[in-house]
Tab-separated table of C-alpha atoms in Angstrom:
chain	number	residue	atom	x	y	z
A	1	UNK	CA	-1.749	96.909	20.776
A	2	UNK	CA	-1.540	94.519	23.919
A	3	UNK	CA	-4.220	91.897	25.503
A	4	UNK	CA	-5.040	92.398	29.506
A	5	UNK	CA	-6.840	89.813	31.391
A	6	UNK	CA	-8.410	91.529	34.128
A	7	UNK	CA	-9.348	90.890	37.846
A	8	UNK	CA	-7.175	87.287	37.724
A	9	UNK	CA	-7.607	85.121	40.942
A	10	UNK	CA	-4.409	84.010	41.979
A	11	UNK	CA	-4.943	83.426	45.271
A	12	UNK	CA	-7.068	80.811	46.981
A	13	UNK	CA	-10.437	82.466	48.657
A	14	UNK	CA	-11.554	84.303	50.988
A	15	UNK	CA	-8.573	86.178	49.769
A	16	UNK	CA	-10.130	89.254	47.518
A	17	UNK	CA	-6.610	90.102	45.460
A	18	UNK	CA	-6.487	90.244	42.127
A	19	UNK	CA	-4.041	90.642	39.185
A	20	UNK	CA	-3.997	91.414	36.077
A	21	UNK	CA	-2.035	90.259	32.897
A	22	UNK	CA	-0.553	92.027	30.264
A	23	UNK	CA	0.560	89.830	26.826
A	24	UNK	CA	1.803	91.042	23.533
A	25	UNK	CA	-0.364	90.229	20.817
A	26	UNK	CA	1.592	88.421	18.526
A	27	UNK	CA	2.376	85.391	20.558
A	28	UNK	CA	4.104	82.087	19.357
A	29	UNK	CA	2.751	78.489	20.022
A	30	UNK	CA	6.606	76.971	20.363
A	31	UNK	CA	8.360	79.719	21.692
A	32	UNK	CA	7.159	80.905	25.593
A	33	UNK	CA	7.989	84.175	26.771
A	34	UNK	CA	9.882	85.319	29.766
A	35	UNK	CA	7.117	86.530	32.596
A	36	UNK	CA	7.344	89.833	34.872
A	37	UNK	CA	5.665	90.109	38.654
A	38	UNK	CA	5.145	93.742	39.189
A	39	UNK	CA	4.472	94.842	43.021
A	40	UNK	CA	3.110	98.370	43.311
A	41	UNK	CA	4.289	100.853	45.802
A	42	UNK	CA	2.581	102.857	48.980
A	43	UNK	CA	4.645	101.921	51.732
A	44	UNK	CA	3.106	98.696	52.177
A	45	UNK	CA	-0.034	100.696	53.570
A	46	UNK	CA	-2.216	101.608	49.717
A	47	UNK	CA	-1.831	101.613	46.412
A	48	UNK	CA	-3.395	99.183	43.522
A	49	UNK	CA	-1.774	96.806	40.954
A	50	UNK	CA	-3.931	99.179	38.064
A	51	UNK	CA	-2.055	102.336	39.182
A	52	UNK	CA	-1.079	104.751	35.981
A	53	UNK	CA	2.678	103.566	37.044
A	54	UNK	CA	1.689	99.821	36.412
A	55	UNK	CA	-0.379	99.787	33.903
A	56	UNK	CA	2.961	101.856	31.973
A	57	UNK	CA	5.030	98.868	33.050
A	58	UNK	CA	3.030	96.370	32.004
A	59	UNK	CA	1.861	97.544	28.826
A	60	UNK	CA	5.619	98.493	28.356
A	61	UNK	CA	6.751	94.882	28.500
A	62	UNK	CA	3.977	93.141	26.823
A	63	UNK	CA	5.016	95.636	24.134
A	64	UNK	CA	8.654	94.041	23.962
A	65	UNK	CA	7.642	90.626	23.760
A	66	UNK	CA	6.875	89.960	27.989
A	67	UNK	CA	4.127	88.412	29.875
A	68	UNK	CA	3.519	90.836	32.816
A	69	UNK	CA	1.287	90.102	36.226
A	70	UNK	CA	0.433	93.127	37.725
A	71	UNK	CA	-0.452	92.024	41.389
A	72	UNK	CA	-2.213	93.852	44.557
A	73	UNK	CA	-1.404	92.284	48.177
A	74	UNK	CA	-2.162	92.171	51.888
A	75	UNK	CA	-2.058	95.736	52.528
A	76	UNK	CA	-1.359	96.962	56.431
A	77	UNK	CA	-3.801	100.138	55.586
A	78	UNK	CA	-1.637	101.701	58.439
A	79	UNK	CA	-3.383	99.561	61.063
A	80	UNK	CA	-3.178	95.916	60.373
A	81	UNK	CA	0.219	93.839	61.055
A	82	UNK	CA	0.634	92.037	57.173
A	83	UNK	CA	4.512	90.626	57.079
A	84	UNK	CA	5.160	88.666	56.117
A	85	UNK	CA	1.276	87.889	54.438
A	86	UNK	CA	2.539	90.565	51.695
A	87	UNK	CA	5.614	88.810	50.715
A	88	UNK	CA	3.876	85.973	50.724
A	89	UNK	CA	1.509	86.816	48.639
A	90	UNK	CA	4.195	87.996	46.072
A	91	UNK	CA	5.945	84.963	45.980
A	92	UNK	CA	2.625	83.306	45.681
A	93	UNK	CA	1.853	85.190	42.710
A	94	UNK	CA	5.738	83.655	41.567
A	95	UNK	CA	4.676	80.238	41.727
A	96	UNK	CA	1.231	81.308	40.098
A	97	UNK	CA	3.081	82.213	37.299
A	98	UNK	CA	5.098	78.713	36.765
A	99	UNK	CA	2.113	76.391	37.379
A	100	UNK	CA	0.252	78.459	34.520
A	101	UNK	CA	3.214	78.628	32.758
A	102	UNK	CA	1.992	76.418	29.588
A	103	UNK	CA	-1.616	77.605	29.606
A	104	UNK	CA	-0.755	81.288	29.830
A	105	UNK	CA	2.765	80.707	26.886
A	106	UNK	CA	5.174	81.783	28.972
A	107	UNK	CA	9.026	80.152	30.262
A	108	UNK	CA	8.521	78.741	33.657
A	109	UNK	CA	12.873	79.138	33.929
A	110	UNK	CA	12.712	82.852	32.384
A	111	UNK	CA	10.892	84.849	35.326
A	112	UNK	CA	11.309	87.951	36.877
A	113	UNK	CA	10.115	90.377	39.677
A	114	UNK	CA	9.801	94.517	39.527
A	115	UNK	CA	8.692	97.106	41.795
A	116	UNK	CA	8.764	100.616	43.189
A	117	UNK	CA	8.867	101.611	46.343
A	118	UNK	CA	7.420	99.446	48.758
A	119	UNK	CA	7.274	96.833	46.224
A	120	UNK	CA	10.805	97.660	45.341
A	121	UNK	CA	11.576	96.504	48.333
A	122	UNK	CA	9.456	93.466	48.345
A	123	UNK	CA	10.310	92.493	44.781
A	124	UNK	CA	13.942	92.398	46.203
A	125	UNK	CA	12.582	89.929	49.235
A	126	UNK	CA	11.042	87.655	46.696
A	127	UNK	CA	14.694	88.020	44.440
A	128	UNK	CA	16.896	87.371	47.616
A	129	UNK	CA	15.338	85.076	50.124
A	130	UNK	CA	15.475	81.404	49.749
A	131	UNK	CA	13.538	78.428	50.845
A	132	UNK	CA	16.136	77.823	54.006
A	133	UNK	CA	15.066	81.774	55.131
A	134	UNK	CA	12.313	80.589	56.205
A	135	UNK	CA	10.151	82.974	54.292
A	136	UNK	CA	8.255	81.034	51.965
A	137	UNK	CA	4.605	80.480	52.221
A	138	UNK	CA	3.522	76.524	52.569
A	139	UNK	CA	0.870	76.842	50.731
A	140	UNK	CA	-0.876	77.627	47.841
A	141	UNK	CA	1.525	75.776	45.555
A	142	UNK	CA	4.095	74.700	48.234
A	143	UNK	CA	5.615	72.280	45.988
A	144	UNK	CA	6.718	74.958	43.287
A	145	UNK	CA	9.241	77.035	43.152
A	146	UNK	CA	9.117	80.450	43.461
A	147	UNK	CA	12.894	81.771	42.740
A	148	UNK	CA	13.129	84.387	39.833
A	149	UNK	CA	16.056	84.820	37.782
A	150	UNK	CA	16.504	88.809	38.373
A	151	UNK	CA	14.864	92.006	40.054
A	152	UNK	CA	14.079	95.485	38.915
A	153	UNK	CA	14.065	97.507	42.136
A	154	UNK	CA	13.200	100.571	41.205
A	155	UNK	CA	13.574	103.234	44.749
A	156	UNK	CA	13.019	100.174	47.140
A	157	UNK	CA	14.003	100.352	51.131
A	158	UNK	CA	17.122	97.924	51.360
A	159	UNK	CA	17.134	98.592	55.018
A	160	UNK	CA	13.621	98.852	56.864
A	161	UNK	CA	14.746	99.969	60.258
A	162	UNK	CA	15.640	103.098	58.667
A	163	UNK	CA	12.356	103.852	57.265
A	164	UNK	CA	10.703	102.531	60.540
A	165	UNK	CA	8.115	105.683	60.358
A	166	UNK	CA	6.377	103.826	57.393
A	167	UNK	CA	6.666	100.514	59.077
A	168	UNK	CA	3.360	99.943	60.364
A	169	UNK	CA	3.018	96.405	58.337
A	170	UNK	CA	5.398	95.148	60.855
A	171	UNK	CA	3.160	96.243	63.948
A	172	UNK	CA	6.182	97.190	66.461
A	173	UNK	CA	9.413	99.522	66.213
A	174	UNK	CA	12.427	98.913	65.706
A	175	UNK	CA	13.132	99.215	69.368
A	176	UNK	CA	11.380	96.811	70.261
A	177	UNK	CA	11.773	94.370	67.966
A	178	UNK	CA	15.305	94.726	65.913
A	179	UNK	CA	15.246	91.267	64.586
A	180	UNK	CA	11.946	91.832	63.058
A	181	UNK	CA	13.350	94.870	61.154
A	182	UNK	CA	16.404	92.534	60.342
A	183	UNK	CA	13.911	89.469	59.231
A	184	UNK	CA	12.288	92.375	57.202
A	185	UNK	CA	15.169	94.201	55.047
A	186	UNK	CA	16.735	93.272	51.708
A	187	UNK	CA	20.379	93.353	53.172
A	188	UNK	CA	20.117	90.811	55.451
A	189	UNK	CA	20.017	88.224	52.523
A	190	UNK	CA	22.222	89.015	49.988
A	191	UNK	CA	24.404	86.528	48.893
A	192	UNK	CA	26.946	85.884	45.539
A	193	UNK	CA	24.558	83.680	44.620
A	194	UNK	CA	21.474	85.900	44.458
A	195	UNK	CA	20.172	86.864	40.919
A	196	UNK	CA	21.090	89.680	39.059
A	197	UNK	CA	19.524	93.484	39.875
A	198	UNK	CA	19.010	96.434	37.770
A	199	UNK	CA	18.038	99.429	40.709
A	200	UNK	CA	16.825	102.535	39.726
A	201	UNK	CA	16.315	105.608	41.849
A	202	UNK	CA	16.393	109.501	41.561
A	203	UNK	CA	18.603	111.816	43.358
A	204	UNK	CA	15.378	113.998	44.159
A	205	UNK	CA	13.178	111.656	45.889
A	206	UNK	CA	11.646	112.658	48.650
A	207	UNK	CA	10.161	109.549	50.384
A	208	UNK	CA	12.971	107.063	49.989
A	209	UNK	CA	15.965	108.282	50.602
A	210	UNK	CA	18.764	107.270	47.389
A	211	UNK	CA	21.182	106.454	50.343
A	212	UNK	CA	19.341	103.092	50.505
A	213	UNK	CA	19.672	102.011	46.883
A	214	UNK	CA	23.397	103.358	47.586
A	215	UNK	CA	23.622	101.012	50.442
A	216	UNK	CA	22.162	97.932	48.818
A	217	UNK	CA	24.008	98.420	45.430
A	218	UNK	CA	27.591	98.727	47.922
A	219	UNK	CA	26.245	94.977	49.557
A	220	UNK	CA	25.734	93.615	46.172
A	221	UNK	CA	29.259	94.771	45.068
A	222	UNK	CA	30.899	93.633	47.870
A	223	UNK	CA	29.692	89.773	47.392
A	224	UNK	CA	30.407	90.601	43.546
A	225	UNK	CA	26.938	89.854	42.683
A	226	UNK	CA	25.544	91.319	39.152
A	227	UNK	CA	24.078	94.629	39.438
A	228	UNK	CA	23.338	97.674	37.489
């Protein structure tokens, strides 16, 4: 009941990531659709953009009328140093989205980003930093933007010195590097202007604690920024 085009190059080689796209099947030739990045968890260290929890996502929103891009990324495998090459690369996969926007019938000003996890947390890097950050890649597609207009962070880490154990993307502790961790963590960037957030995250869970979705929701309440 949904179209998915596979194994999508969206970045420039040698780089081997892929994504795939979900689209309803019904879709009109004058009205585009608003578009979805989804970033899959596994503490920036594993996991796959065709995971049983994406492929429910996407098919979920190409169901109710959304373009999705289901995305893998620079992962640190527990060894390599990847930040900010995995933000990048979801930011990348942003301003993917708006060049294509025409070919692939979708609303270059309606997108937005979604992830669990680890990719809750970089979703909410891509929602919150801006180009004067200095987090945004030069290239591919430099001259596009690649600001969404809200974030689904579903059990992200708001603050990533205090899940330094899983940190290995960032290659050094928090000890020795503290601005690193700050450079690295959702907090550090929220502002009033910031888009929207809807966070989701369940008092049971065992790998993120729910005191950081507590955490980021009080920040986003205390600039009065839109937030569910």
């Amino acid at each position: 009941d949904i179209r998915v085009d596979q194994d999508v190059a969206y970045l420039p080689a040698p780089r081997t990531e892929k994504a795939d796209l979900y689209f309803p099947l019904k879709m009109s030739a004058t009205t585009p659709l608003p578009a979805v990045v989804i970033i899959h968890g596994g503490g920036w260290n594993d996991g796959l953009r065709n995971d049983k929890r994406e492929i429910n996502i996407g098919g979920a929103l190409a169901r109710n009328g959304y373009v999705a891009m289901s995305i893998d990324y620079k992962l640190s495998w527990g060894k390599y140093v990847v930040w900010p090459t995995n933000l990048w690369d979801c930011k990348t996969a942003v301003r993917w989205l708006r060049k294509n926007a025409g070919r692939l019938g979708i609303d270059p000003d309606r997108i937005g980003v979604l992830g669990g996890s680890a990719g809750g947390h970089l979703a909410s890097m891509v929602a919150l930093t801006m180009p004067g950050d200095g987090l945004d890649p030069t290239e591919p597609y430099g001259d596009i933007s690649d600001a969404v207009n809200c974030c689904v962070d579903m059990y992200g880490i708001a603050d990533v010195a205090t899940f330094e154990k899983h940190a290995s993307m960032l290659g050094k502790t928090a000890a020795e590097a503290p601005e690193l961790y700050r450079q690295a963590s959702p907090l550090t960037y929220i502002r009033s202007n910031s888009p929207p957030f809807l966070i989701l995250h369940g008092t049971a869970d065992k790998t993120v604690n729910i005191e950081q979705s507590k955490r980021f929701a009080a920040a986003l309440q205390k600039v009065g920024l839109e937030h569910e």
